[in-house]
């Protein structure tokens, strides 16, 4: 079979498997696939995106797929393939239906010193399924899949392709069709990690239990959500917890990790996503679904949490308001308030998502706010590209927001390199710039005895002028240093992709964090 025919067969299989978005990183060996994707886009079967950087392309496809638009990313052979590894690893651990299509040299060249030739079969390791495009493809799967396509010359087609393909629907992730009821009794909290979804909230509300929900859980709505739960777990309330129902993928909080590791706590586990389902903490009981209860529990337990939450939240707001300069928590709070109903918020790793966790208000149930974060492996890779992809996948024209730190922003600044004519969303990227990695100052390596080494090894000041960096890609940029300036900027979007740089201090971050953690009801 010619390379042109094989490439068209692969693209047709993608469309039949529900792929509606194709991201291309240009190359010579993947030219047949690129031509076929172009013709499919011209026929209205897919939307086409082009990026010059494979890592950016991979995370753009990941963001599209995370927001219910199954995407495929296509790249050439050699090191370009390896640059897709971070995105496909995140997809594997987050159970995202991403398709990675890699062009390869013919099989007869493997094991030789031919240009751009390495062993691409299974290059992503045992966590990602690899399929050989010379045989029958099975793409009606959940989670990521790698399709490796060996292509012979000639690599350009003769004439255009008119695809005769019926678009398919991707396989849906279905919950078990069973109902499980658990008894009332022990003092219980519901922990909702990343992608836990509404069932965690519904259980907490039905039972009358406190809901400890991360921002990207999809559960941080309603009256049972406890805003300052991370702080309250360090008080008598946390010590008195007897049972925890775990939903989703908890990743943010050491207090939650310590709670789940306690020998005196009964841990009820519900199905987790991703390639590894085993929990890193002792599990007392496993259930096939998020359970329910026959009747509400004693309301006194929840009211204790509510009273303590109100007290600590008021103290936290007062503490931050008294600070003479803009704090990262205030930046997160401003973004949370600007987050409209029906809108999208993509949050970067490290400090911003933890700051947001302390500042998110109780949103109304059913308001369709969607918070996404790459918490499968919780890396800082590709956050700008993920946000652009997720925003492009929105079904309407609502403005999207992204919140990230300066190191995360710099790590994916190539995500702003977007050619003319490419699809562009309305996306406001808020960058909390403290000139380095502040999260490390709050961990063990930030202690005073390591002060001599800390700034060089972990603080990593970079001194980058973000305005100049944005100017290089013609991305609108605004620098703010106060909360009123930030709120005004968030209230006046320009349209398209824009960057708001919120400048904060890093040298006082550890002390500020210690003061916050010392708050008590």
PDB file of C-alpha atoms in Angstrom, residues 43-342:
ATOM      1  CA  UNK A  43     -14.441  18.337   3.708  1.00  0.00           C
ATOM      2  CA  UNK A  44     -15.661  19.623   7.099  1.00  0.00           C
ATOM      3  CA  UNK A  45     -14.952  16.353   8.901  1.00  0.00           C
ATOM      4  CA  UNK A  46     -12.327  17.689  11.330  1.00  0.00           C
ATOM      5  CA  UNK A  47     -10.886  20.998  12.468  1.00  0.00           C
ATOM      6  CA  UNK A  48      -7.176  21.402  11.736  1.00  0.00           C
ATOM      7  CA  UNK A  49      -4.519  23.006  13.956  1.00  0.00           C
ATOM      8  CA  UNK A  50      -0.808  23.409  13.194  1.00  0.00           C
ATOM      9  CA  UNK A  51       1.973  23.971  15.738  1.00  0.00           C
ATOM     10  CA  UNK A  52       5.733  24.110  15.206  1.00  0.00           C
ATOM     11  CA  UNK A  53       6.561  22.410  18.523  1.00  0.00           C
ATOM     12  CA  UNK A  54       5.528  18.802  19.166  1.00  0.00           C
ATOM     13  CA  UNK A  55       5.234  19.246  22.926  1.00  0.00           C
ATOM     14  CA  UNK A  56       2.940  22.235  22.425  1.00  0.00           C
ATOM     15  CA  UNK A  57       0.977  20.292  19.816  1.00  0.00           C
ATOM     16  CA  UNK A  58       0.544  17.362  22.194  1.00  0.00           C
ATOM     17  CA  UNK A  59      -0.813  19.490  25.004  1.00  0.00           C
ATOM     18  CA  UNK A  60      -3.082  21.418  22.638  1.00  0.00           C
ATOM     19  CA  UNK A  61      -4.593  18.073  21.632  1.00  0.00           C
ATOM     20  CA  UNK A  62      -4.789  17.078  25.288  1.00  0.00           C
ATOM     21  CA  UNK A  63      -6.713  20.259  26.142  1.00  0.00           C
ATOM     22  CA  UNK A  64      -9.109  19.691  23.259  1.00  0.00           C
ATOM     23  CA  UNK A  65      -9.682  16.089  24.356  1.00  0.00           C
ATOM     24  CA  UNK A  66     -10.148  17.042  28.004  1.00  0.00           C
ATOM     25  CA  UNK A  67     -13.080  19.218  27.011  1.00  0.00           C
ATOM     26  CA  UNK A  68     -15.002  16.510  25.164  1.00  0.00           C
ATOM     27  CA  UNK A  69     -13.584  17.055  21.660  1.00  0.00           C
ATOM     28  CA  UNK A  70     -11.570  13.915  20.891  1.00  0.00           C
ATOM     29  CA  UNK A  71      -8.320  15.011  19.307  1.00  0.00           C
ATOM     30  CA  UNK A  72      -5.383  13.411  17.532  1.00  0.00           C
ATOM     31  CA  UNK A  73      -1.890  14.845  17.249  1.00  0.00           C
ATOM     32  CA  UNK A  74       0.321  13.924  14.283  1.00  0.00           C
ATOM     33  CA  UNK A  75       4.098  14.295  14.182  1.00  0.00           C
ATOM     34  CA  UNK A  76       7.142  13.172  12.225  1.00  0.00           C
ATOM     35  CA  UNK A  77       9.688  10.523  13.204  1.00  0.00           C
ATOM     36  CA  UNK A  78      12.610  10.852  15.608  1.00  0.00           C
ATOM     37  CA  UNK A  79      12.851  13.265  18.518  1.00  0.00           C
ATOM     38  CA  UNK A  80       9.488  14.800  17.639  1.00  0.00           C
ATOM     39  CA  UNK A  81       7.885  11.595  18.911  1.00  0.00           C
ATOM     40  CA  UNK A  82       9.681  11.843  22.249  1.00  0.00           C
ATOM     41  CA  UNK A  83       8.405  15.394  22.712  1.00  0.00           C
ATOM     42  CA  UNK A  84       4.848  14.024  22.841  1.00  0.00           C
ATOM     43  CA  UNK A  85       5.689  11.889  25.871  1.00  0.00           C
ATOM     44  CA  UNK A  86       4.664  14.409  28.593  1.00  0.00           C
ATOM     45  CA  UNK A  87       1.224  14.951  27.064  1.00  0.00           C
ATOM     46  CA  UNK A  88       0.486  11.276  26.509  1.00  0.00           C
ATOM     47  CA  UNK A  89       1.672  10.399  30.030  1.00  0.00           C
ATOM     48  CA  UNK A  90      -0.715  13.005  31.451  1.00  0.00           C
ATOM     49  CA  UNK A  91      -3.474  11.534  29.276  1.00  0.00           C
ATOM     50  CA  UNK A  92      -2.705   8.031  30.560  1.00  0.00           C
ATOM     51  CA  UNK A  93      -2.871   9.032  34.207  1.00  0.00           C
ATOM     52  CA  UNK A  94      -5.923  11.256  33.712  1.00  0.00           C
ATOM     53  CA  UNK A  95      -7.727   8.770  31.409  1.00  0.00           C
ATOM     54  CA  UNK A  96      -8.061  11.215  28.511  1.00  0.00           C
ATOM     55  CA  UNK A  97      -8.966   9.845  25.074  1.00  0.00           C
ATOM     56  CA  UNK A  98      -5.995  11.324  23.229  1.00  0.00           C
ATOM     57  CA  UNK A  99      -4.718   9.746  20.001  1.00  0.00           C
ATOM     58  CA  UNK A 100      -1.033  10.170  19.137  1.00  0.00           C
ATOM     59  CA  UNK A 101      -0.139   9.385  15.506  1.00  0.00           C
ATOM     60  CA  UNK A 102       3.582   9.152  14.801  1.00  0.00           C
ATOM     61  CA  UNK A 103       5.063   8.823  11.333  1.00  0.00           C
ATOM     62  CA  UNK A 104       7.897   6.286  11.192  1.00  0.00           C
ATOM     63  CA  UNK A 105      10.572   5.135   8.800  1.00  0.00           C
ATOM     64  CA  UNK A 106       9.909   1.815   7.085  1.00  0.00           C
ATOM     65  CA  UNK A 107      10.445  -1.250   9.285  1.00  0.00           C
ATOM     66  CA  UNK A 108      13.490  -2.287   7.238  1.00  0.00           C
ATOM     67  CA  UNK A 109      15.321   0.840   8.458  1.00  0.00           C
ATOM     68  CA  UNK A 110      14.911   0.084  12.145  1.00  0.00           C
ATOM     69  CA  UNK A 111      18.161  -0.778  13.830  1.00  0.00           C
ATOM     70  CA  UNK A 112      20.130   1.193  11.243  1.00  0.00           C
ATOM     71  CA  UNK A 113      21.668   4.656  11.342  1.00  0.00           C
ATOM     72  CA  UNK A 114      19.112   6.042   8.891  1.00  0.00           C
ATOM     73  CA  UNK A 115      18.269   9.697   9.472  1.00  0.00           C
ATOM     74  CA  UNK A 116      15.657  10.399  12.191  1.00  0.00           C
ATOM     75  CA  UNK A 117      15.255   6.697  12.876  1.00  0.00           C
ATOM     76  CA  UNK A 118      14.794   5.168  16.315  1.00  0.00           C
ATOM     77  CA  UNK A 119      12.622   2.436  17.816  1.00  0.00           C
ATOM     78  CA  UNK A 120       9.204   4.092  18.004  1.00  0.00           C
ATOM     79  CA  UNK A 121       7.149   0.957  18.666  1.00  0.00           C
ATOM     80  CA  UNK A 122       6.301   1.079  22.352  1.00  0.00           C
ATOM     81  CA  UNK A 123       8.368   4.247  22.823  1.00  0.00           C
ATOM     82  CA  UNK A 124       5.847   5.582  25.348  1.00  0.00           C
ATOM     83  CA  UNK A 125       6.244   2.539  27.568  1.00  0.00           C
ATOM     84  CA  UNK A 126       3.796  -0.010  28.970  1.00  0.00           C
ATOM     85  CA  UNK A 127       1.264   2.577  30.140  1.00  0.00           C
ATOM     86  CA  UNK A 128       0.214   3.479  26.574  1.00  0.00           C
ATOM     87  CA  UNK A 129      -1.168   1.043  24.005  1.00  0.00           C
ATOM     88  CA  UNK A 130       0.695   1.075  20.679  1.00  0.00           C
ATOM     89  CA  UNK A 131      -0.961   0.006  17.428  1.00  0.00           C
ATOM     90  CA  UNK A 132       0.727  -0.689  14.094  1.00  0.00           C
ATOM     91  CA  UNK A 133      -1.038   1.200  11.321  1.00  0.00           C
ATOM     92  CA  UNK A 134      -0.156  -1.467   8.753  1.00  0.00           C
ATOM     93  CA  UNK A 135      -2.877  -3.656  10.266  1.00  0.00           C
ATOM     94  CA  UNK A 136      -6.436  -3.165  11.493  1.00  0.00           C
ATOM     95  CA  UNK A 137      -6.735  -0.224  13.883  1.00  0.00           C
ATOM     96  CA  UNK A 138      -8.896  -0.404  16.998  1.00  0.00           C
ATOM     97  CA  UNK A 139      -9.458   3.168  18.132  1.00  0.00           C
ATOM     98  CA  UNK A 140     -12.824   2.747  19.866  1.00  0.00           C
ATOM     99  CA  UNK A 141     -11.087   2.747  23.215  1.00  0.00           C
ATOM    100  CA  UNK A 142     -10.893   4.926  26.294  1.00  0.00           C
ATOM    101  CA  UNK A 143      -7.685   6.529  27.419  1.00  0.00           C
ATOM    102  CA  UNK A 144      -4.751   7.383  25.156  1.00  0.00           C
ATOM    103  CA  UNK A 145      -3.556   5.295  22.231  1.00  0.00           C
ATOM    104  CA  UNK A 146      -0.407   5.502  20.101  1.00  0.00           C
ATOM    105  CA  UNK A 147      -0.682   4.746  16.369  1.00  0.00           C
ATOM    106  CA  UNK A 148       2.698   4.266  14.683  1.00  0.00           C
ATOM    107  CA  UNK A 149       2.661   4.620  10.888  1.00  0.00           C
ATOM    108  CA  UNK A 150       5.695   3.449   8.856  1.00  0.00           C
ATOM    109  CA  UNK A 151       5.717   5.362   5.583  1.00  0.00           C
ATOM    110  CA  UNK A 152       7.661   4.737   2.380  1.00  0.00           C
ATOM    111  CA  UNK A 153       8.528   7.341  -0.245  1.00  0.00           C
ATOM    112  CA  UNK A 154       6.972   9.020  -2.153  1.00  0.00           C
ATOM    113  CA  UNK A 155       5.526  11.117   0.665  1.00  0.00           C
ATOM    114  CA  UNK A 156       3.328  13.468  -1.384  1.00  0.00           C
ATOM    115  CA  UNK A 157      -0.014  12.579  -2.976  1.00  0.00           C
ATOM    116  CA  UNK A 158      -1.140  12.732  -6.571  1.00  0.00           C
ATOM    117  CA  UNK A 159      -4.314  14.775  -6.428  1.00  0.00           C
ATOM    118  CA  UNK A 160      -6.714  15.600  -3.606  1.00  0.00           C
ATOM    119  CA  UNK A 161      -8.740  13.221  -1.447  1.00  0.00           C
ATOM    120  CA  UNK A 162     -12.508  13.381  -1.105  1.00  0.00           C
ATOM    121  CA  UNK A 163     -13.136  11.383   2.087  1.00  0.00           C
ATOM    122  CA  UNK A 164     -16.102   9.018   2.088  1.00  0.00           C
ATOM    123  CA  UNK A 165     -16.237   8.619   5.832  1.00  0.00           C
ATOM    124  CA  UNK A 166     -19.084   8.569   8.331  1.00  0.00           C
ATOM    125  CA  UNK A 167     -17.968  10.361  11.523  1.00  0.00           C
ATOM    126  CA  UNK A 168     -18.304   8.241  14.618  1.00  0.00           C
ATOM    127  CA  UNK A 169     -18.810   8.897  18.309  1.00  0.00           C
ATOM    128  CA  UNK A 170     -16.027   8.212  20.813  1.00  0.00           C
ATOM    129  CA  UNK A 171     -16.534   5.537  23.439  1.00  0.00           C
ATOM    130  CA  UNK A 172     -18.089   7.034  26.536  1.00  0.00           C
ATOM    131  CA  UNK A 173     -16.842   6.417  30.063  1.00  0.00           C
ATOM    132  CA  UNK A 174     -19.777   4.687  31.719  1.00  0.00           C
ATOM    133  CA  UNK A 175     -20.360   4.281  35.432  1.00  0.00           C
ATOM    134  CA  UNK A 176     -21.425   0.940  36.851  1.00  0.00           C
ATOM    135  CA  UNK A 177     -25.216   0.542  36.783  1.00  0.00           C
ATOM    136  CA  UNK A 178     -25.480  -0.360  40.463  1.00  0.00           C
ATOM    137  CA  UNK A 179     -26.500   1.449  43.638  1.00  0.00           C
ATOM    138  CA  UNK A 180     -24.704   1.073  46.940  1.00  0.00           C
ATOM    139  CA  UNK A 181     -25.957   2.385  50.263  1.00  0.00           C
ATOM    140  CA  UNK A 182     -23.667   2.904  53.233  1.00  0.00           C
ATOM    141  CA  UNK A 183     -24.801   3.449  56.816  1.00  0.00           C
ATOM    142  CA  UNK A 184     -24.690   6.672  58.760  1.00  0.00           C
ATOM    143  CA  UNK A 185     -22.841   6.721  62.032  1.00  0.00           C
ATOM    144  CA  UNK A 186     -19.121   7.536  62.098  1.00  0.00           C
ATOM    145  CA  UNK A 187     -18.147  11.159  61.674  1.00  0.00           C
ATOM    146  CA  UNK A 188     -17.644  11.225  57.903  1.00  0.00           C
ATOM    147  CA  UNK A 189     -16.245  13.615  55.304  1.00  0.00           C
ATOM    148  CA  UNK A 190     -16.303  13.312  51.520  1.00  0.00           C
ATOM    149  CA  UNK A 191     -12.956  13.973  49.803  1.00  0.00           C
ATOM    150  CA  UNK A 192     -13.412  14.992  46.167  1.00  0.00           C
ATOM    151  CA  UNK A 193     -10.180  14.978  44.198  1.00  0.00           C
ATOM    152  CA  UNK A 194      -9.612  15.903  40.570  1.00  0.00           C
ATOM    153  CA  UNK A 195     -12.457  14.876  38.245  1.00  0.00           C
ATOM    154  CA  UNK A 196     -14.624  13.426  41.023  1.00  0.00           C
ATOM    155  CA  UNK A 197     -17.692  14.953  39.405  1.00  0.00           C
ATOM    156  CA  UNK A 198     -21.184  15.716  40.784  1.00  0.00           C
ATOM    157  CA  UNK A 199     -21.669  12.327  42.544  1.00  0.00           C
ATOM    158  CA  UNK A 200     -19.317  13.420  45.346  1.00  0.00           C
ATOM    159  CA  UNK A 201     -21.353  16.564  45.954  1.00  0.00           C
ATOM    160  CA  UNK A 202     -24.625  14.658  45.756  1.00  0.00           C
ATOM    161  CA  UNK A 203     -23.444  12.150  48.377  1.00  0.00           C
ATOM    162  CA  UNK A 204     -22.299  14.924  50.732  1.00  0.00           C
ATOM    163  CA  UNK A 205     -25.590  16.763  50.374  1.00  0.00           C
ATOM    164  CA  UNK A 206     -27.722  13.643  50.748  1.00  0.00           C
ATOM    165  CA  UNK A 207     -25.859  12.545  53.874  1.00  0.00           C
ATOM    166  CA  UNK A 208     -25.255  15.998  55.349  1.00  0.00           C
ATOM    167  CA  UNK A 209     -21.477  15.548  55.457  1.00  0.00           C
ATOM    168  CA  UNK A 210     -18.693  18.085  54.891  1.00  0.00           C
ATOM    169  CA  UNK A 211     -17.384  18.135  51.309  1.00  0.00           C
ATOM    170  CA  UNK A 212     -13.617  18.611  50.971  1.00  0.00           C
ATOM    171  CA  UNK A 213     -13.417  19.318  47.238  1.00  0.00           C
ATOM    172  CA  UNK A 214     -10.443  20.403  45.131  1.00  0.00           C
ATOM    173  CA  UNK A 215     -11.091  23.166  42.557  1.00  0.00           C
ATOM    174  CA  UNK A 216     -10.841  20.750  39.598  1.00  0.00           C
ATOM    175  CA  UNK A 217     -13.025  18.100  41.210  1.00  0.00           C
ATOM    176  CA  UNK A 218     -16.215  19.166  39.450  1.00  0.00           C
ATOM    177  CA  UNK A 219     -17.779  18.978  42.928  1.00  0.00           C
ATOM    178  CA  UNK A 220     -16.893  22.380  44.400  1.00  0.00           C
ATOM    179  CA  UNK A 221     -20.469  23.673  44.411  1.00  0.00           C
ATOM    180  CA  UNK A 222     -23.357  23.752  46.838  1.00  0.00           C
ATOM    181  CA  UNK A 223     -23.664  24.410  50.552  1.00  0.00           C
ATOM    182  CA  UNK A 224     -21.632  21.421  51.799  1.00  0.00           C
ATOM    183  CA  UNK A 225     -18.346  22.522  50.195  1.00  0.00           C
ATOM    184  CA  UNK A 226     -15.894  23.631  52.871  1.00  0.00           C
ATOM    185  CA  UNK A 227     -13.677  26.442  51.622  1.00  0.00           C
ATOM    186  CA  UNK A 228     -10.882  26.263  54.239  1.00  0.00           C
ATOM    187  CA  UNK A 229     -10.867  22.488  54.665  1.00  0.00           C
ATOM    188  CA  UNK A 230      -7.070  22.243  54.356  1.00  0.00           C
ATOM    189  CA  UNK A 231      -6.676  24.545  57.355  1.00  0.00           C
ATOM    190  CA  UNK A 232      -9.436  22.882  59.371  1.00  0.00           C
ATOM    191  CA  UNK A 233      -7.901  19.424  58.969  1.00  0.00           C
ATOM    192  CA  UNK A 234      -5.111  20.649  61.244  1.00  0.00           C
ATOM    193  CA  UNK A 235      -7.577  21.399  64.063  1.00  0.00           C
ATOM    194  CA  UNK A 236      -9.679  19.328  66.447  1.00  0.00           C
ATOM    195  CA  UNK A 237     -12.275  18.903  63.694  1.00  0.00           C
ATOM    196  CA  UNK A 238      -9.779  17.061  61.533  1.00  0.00           C
ATOM    197  CA  UNK A 239      -8.669  14.897  64.462  1.00  0.00           C
ATOM    198  CA  UNK A 240     -12.271  13.786  65.033  1.00  0.00           C
ATOM    199  CA  UNK A 241     -12.874  12.494  61.492  1.00  0.00           C
ATOM    200  CA  UNK A 242     -13.642   8.753  61.662  1.00  0.00           C
ATOM    201  CA  UNK A 243     -14.542   7.899  58.061  1.00  0.00           C
ATOM    202  CA  UNK A 244     -13.677   9.265  54.609  1.00  0.00           C
ATOM    203  CA  UNK A 245     -15.347   8.558  51.274  1.00  0.00           C
ATOM    204  CA  UNK A 246     -12.761   9.194  48.529  1.00  0.00           C
ATOM    205  CA  UNK A 247     -13.849  10.239  45.035  1.00  0.00           C
ATOM    206  CA  UNK A 248     -11.680  11.208  42.077  1.00  0.00           C
ATOM    207  CA  UNK A 249      -7.936  11.730  42.316  1.00  0.00           C
ATOM    208  CA  UNK A 250      -6.842  13.700  45.426  1.00  0.00           C
ATOM    209  CA  UNK A 251      -3.507  15.393  44.757  1.00  0.00           C
ATOM    210  CA  UNK A 252      -3.337  18.856  46.298  1.00  0.00           C
ATOM    211  CA  UNK A 253      -3.203  18.677  50.025  1.00  0.00           C
ATOM    212  CA  UNK A 254      -0.782  17.171  52.506  1.00  0.00           C
ATOM    213  CA  UNK A 255      -3.430  17.505  55.256  1.00  0.00           C
ATOM    214  CA  UNK A 256      -5.750  15.313  53.146  1.00  0.00           C
ATOM    215  CA  UNK A 257      -2.921  12.834  52.536  1.00  0.00           C
ATOM    216  CA  UNK A 258      -2.233  12.645  56.264  1.00  0.00           C
ATOM    217  CA  UNK A 259      -5.936  12.145  56.977  1.00  0.00           C
ATOM    218  CA  UNK A 260      -6.164   9.264  54.515  1.00  0.00           C
ATOM    219  CA  UNK A 261      -3.028   7.631  55.956  1.00  0.00           C
ATOM    220  CA  UNK A 262      -4.335   7.574  59.539  1.00  0.00           C
ATOM    221  CA  UNK A 263      -4.763   4.096  60.990  1.00  0.00           C
ATOM    222  CA  UNK A 264      -7.886   5.125  62.918  1.00  0.00           C
ATOM    223  CA  UNK A 265      -9.782   6.371  59.825  1.00  0.00           C
ATOM    224  CA  UNK A 266     -12.103   4.083  57.846  1.00  0.00           C
ATOM    225  CA  UNK A 267     -11.412   4.860  54.153  1.00  0.00           C
ATOM    226  CA  UNK A 268     -14.094   4.015  51.590  1.00  0.00           C
ATOM    227  CA  UNK A 269     -12.673   4.120  48.074  1.00  0.00           C
ATOM    228  CA  UNK A 270     -14.674   4.663  44.879  1.00  0.00           C
ATOM    229  CA  UNK A 271     -13.427   3.980  41.334  1.00  0.00           C
ATOM    230  CA  UNK A 272     -10.410   6.003  40.255  1.00  0.00           C
ATOM    231  CA  UNK A 273      -9.451   6.860  36.692  1.00  0.00           C
ATOM    232  CA  UNK A 274      -6.187   6.432  34.824  1.00  0.00           C
ATOM    233  CA  UNK A 275      -3.798   3.566  34.254  1.00  0.00           C
ATOM    234  CA  UNK A 276      -3.125   2.939  37.956  1.00  0.00           C
ATOM    235  CA  UNK A 277      -6.155   2.359  40.164  1.00  0.00           C
ATOM    236  CA  UNK A 278      -4.291   1.400  43.324  1.00  0.00           C
ATOM    237  CA  UNK A 279      -4.405   4.115  45.974  1.00  0.00           C
ATOM    238  CA  UNK A 280      -1.236   5.302  47.760  1.00  0.00           C
ATOM    239  CA  UNK A 281      -3.035   5.109  51.119  1.00  0.00           C
ATOM    240  CA  UNK A 282      -4.631   2.213  53.064  1.00  0.00           C
ATOM    241  CA  UNK A 283      -8.162   1.448  51.863  1.00  0.00           C
ATOM    242  CA  UNK A 284     -10.628  -0.172  54.236  1.00  0.00           C
ATOM    243  CA  UNK A 285     -13.454  -0.739  51.771  1.00  0.00           C
ATOM    244  CA  UNK A 286     -13.794  -0.501  47.976  1.00  0.00           C
ATOM    245  CA  UNK A 287     -17.092   0.238  46.258  1.00  0.00           C
ATOM    246  CA  UNK A 288     -17.950   0.024  42.527  1.00  0.00           C
ATOM    247  CA  UNK A 289     -19.634   3.462  42.540  1.00  0.00           C
ATOM    248  CA  UNK A 290     -19.971   6.553  44.694  1.00  0.00           C
ATOM    249  CA  UNK A 291     -22.473   5.376  47.327  1.00  0.00           C
ATOM    250  CA  UNK A 292     -25.532   6.991  48.840  1.00  0.00           C
ATOM    251  CA  UNK A 293     -27.215   6.902  52.239  1.00  0.00           C
ATOM    252  CA  UNK A 294     -30.737   5.952  53.219  1.00  0.00           C
ATOM    253  CA  UNK A 295     -31.315   9.185  55.150  1.00  0.00           C
ATOM    254  CA  UNK A 296     -29.450  12.307  56.241  1.00  0.00           C
ATOM    255  CA  UNK A 297     -27.033  12.080  59.137  1.00  0.00           C
ATOM    256  CA  UNK A 298     -27.070  14.164  62.312  1.00  0.00           C
ATOM    257  CA  UNK A 299     -26.667  17.795  61.092  1.00  0.00           C
ATOM    258  CA  UNK A 300     -24.540  18.793  64.093  1.00  0.00           C
ATOM    259  CA  UNK A 301     -21.329  17.459  62.494  1.00  0.00           C
ATOM    260  CA  UNK A 302     -21.768  19.492  59.304  1.00  0.00           C
ATOM    261  CA  UNK A 303     -22.713  22.604  61.262  1.00  0.00           C
ATOM    262  CA  UNK A 304     -19.474  22.376  63.257  1.00  0.00           C
ATOM    263  CA  UNK A 305     -17.549  22.424  59.980  1.00  0.00           C
ATOM    264  CA  UNK A 306     -19.622  25.286  58.618  1.00  0.00           C
ATOM    265  CA  UNK A 307     -19.099  27.398  61.738  1.00  0.00           C
ATOM    266  CA  UNK A 308     -15.359  26.747  61.742  1.00  0.00           C
ATOM    267  CA  UNK A 309     -15.157  27.412  57.998  1.00  0.00           C
ATOM    268  CA  UNK A 310     -16.904  30.772  58.359  1.00  0.00           C
ATOM    269  CA  UNK A 311     -14.548  31.777  61.151  1.00  0.00           C
ATOM    270  CA  UNK A 312     -11.305  30.766  59.430  1.00  0.00           C
ATOM    271  CA  UNK A 313     -12.413  32.162  56.062  1.00  0.00           C
ATOM    272  CA  UNK A 314     -13.150  35.565  57.633  1.00  0.00           C
ATOM    273  CA  UNK A 315      -9.749  35.554  59.302  1.00  0.00           C
ATOM    274  CA  UNK A 316      -8.043  34.576  56.062  1.00  0.00           C
ATOM    275  CA  UNK A 317      -9.734  37.364  54.103  1.00  0.00           C
ATOM    276  CA  UNK A 318      -8.823  39.890  56.786  1.00  0.00           C
ATOM    277  CA  UNK A 319      -5.209  38.714  56.880  1.00  0.00           C
ATOM    278  CA  UNK A 320      -4.849  39.052  53.112  1.00  0.00           C
ATOM    279  CA  UNK A 321      -6.611  42.431  53.002  1.00  0.00           C
ATOM    280  CA  UNK A 322      -4.164  43.757  55.580  1.00  0.00           C
ATOM    281  CA  UNK A 323      -1.145  42.900  53.439  1.00  0.00           C
ATOM    282  CA  UNK A 324       0.342  46.081  51.945  1.00  0.00           C
ATOM    283  CA  UNK A 325       1.043  44.458  48.565  1.00  0.00           C
ATOM    284  CA  UNK A 326      -0.797  42.144  46.216  1.00  0.00           C
ATOM    285  CA  UNK A 327      -0.633  38.495  47.320  1.00  0.00           C
ATOM    286  CA  UNK A 328      -0.923  35.364  45.171  1.00  0.00           C
ATOM    287  CA  UNK A 329      -4.014  34.358  47.144  1.00  0.00           C
ATOM    288  CA  UNK A 330      -5.714  37.638  46.222  1.00  0.00           C
ATOM    289  CA  UNK A 331      -4.869  37.003  42.571  1.00  0.00           C
ATOM    290  CA  UNK A 332      -6.515  33.575  42.808  1.00  0.00           C
ATOM    291  CA  UNK A 333      -9.522  35.095  44.560  1.00  0.00           C
ATOM    292  CA  UNK A 334      -9.952  37.748  41.867  1.00  0.00           C
ATOM    293  CA  UNK A 335      -9.836  35.081  39.163  1.00  0.00           C
ATOM    294  CA  UNK A 336     -12.379  32.992  41.096  1.00  0.00           C
ATOM    295  CA  UNK A 337     -14.757  35.964  41.277  1.00  0.00           C
ATOM    296  CA  UNK A 338     -14.305  36.752  37.568  1.00  0.00           C
ATOM    297  CA  UNK A 339     -15.108  33.129  36.674  1.00  0.00           C
ATOM    298  CA  UNK A 340     -18.536  33.484  35.086  1.00  0.00           C
ATOM    299  CA  UNK A 341     -21.320  30.930  34.897  1.00  0.00           C
ATOM    300  CA  UNK A 342     -20.869  28.638  31.919  1.00  0.00           C
TER     301      UNK A 342
END
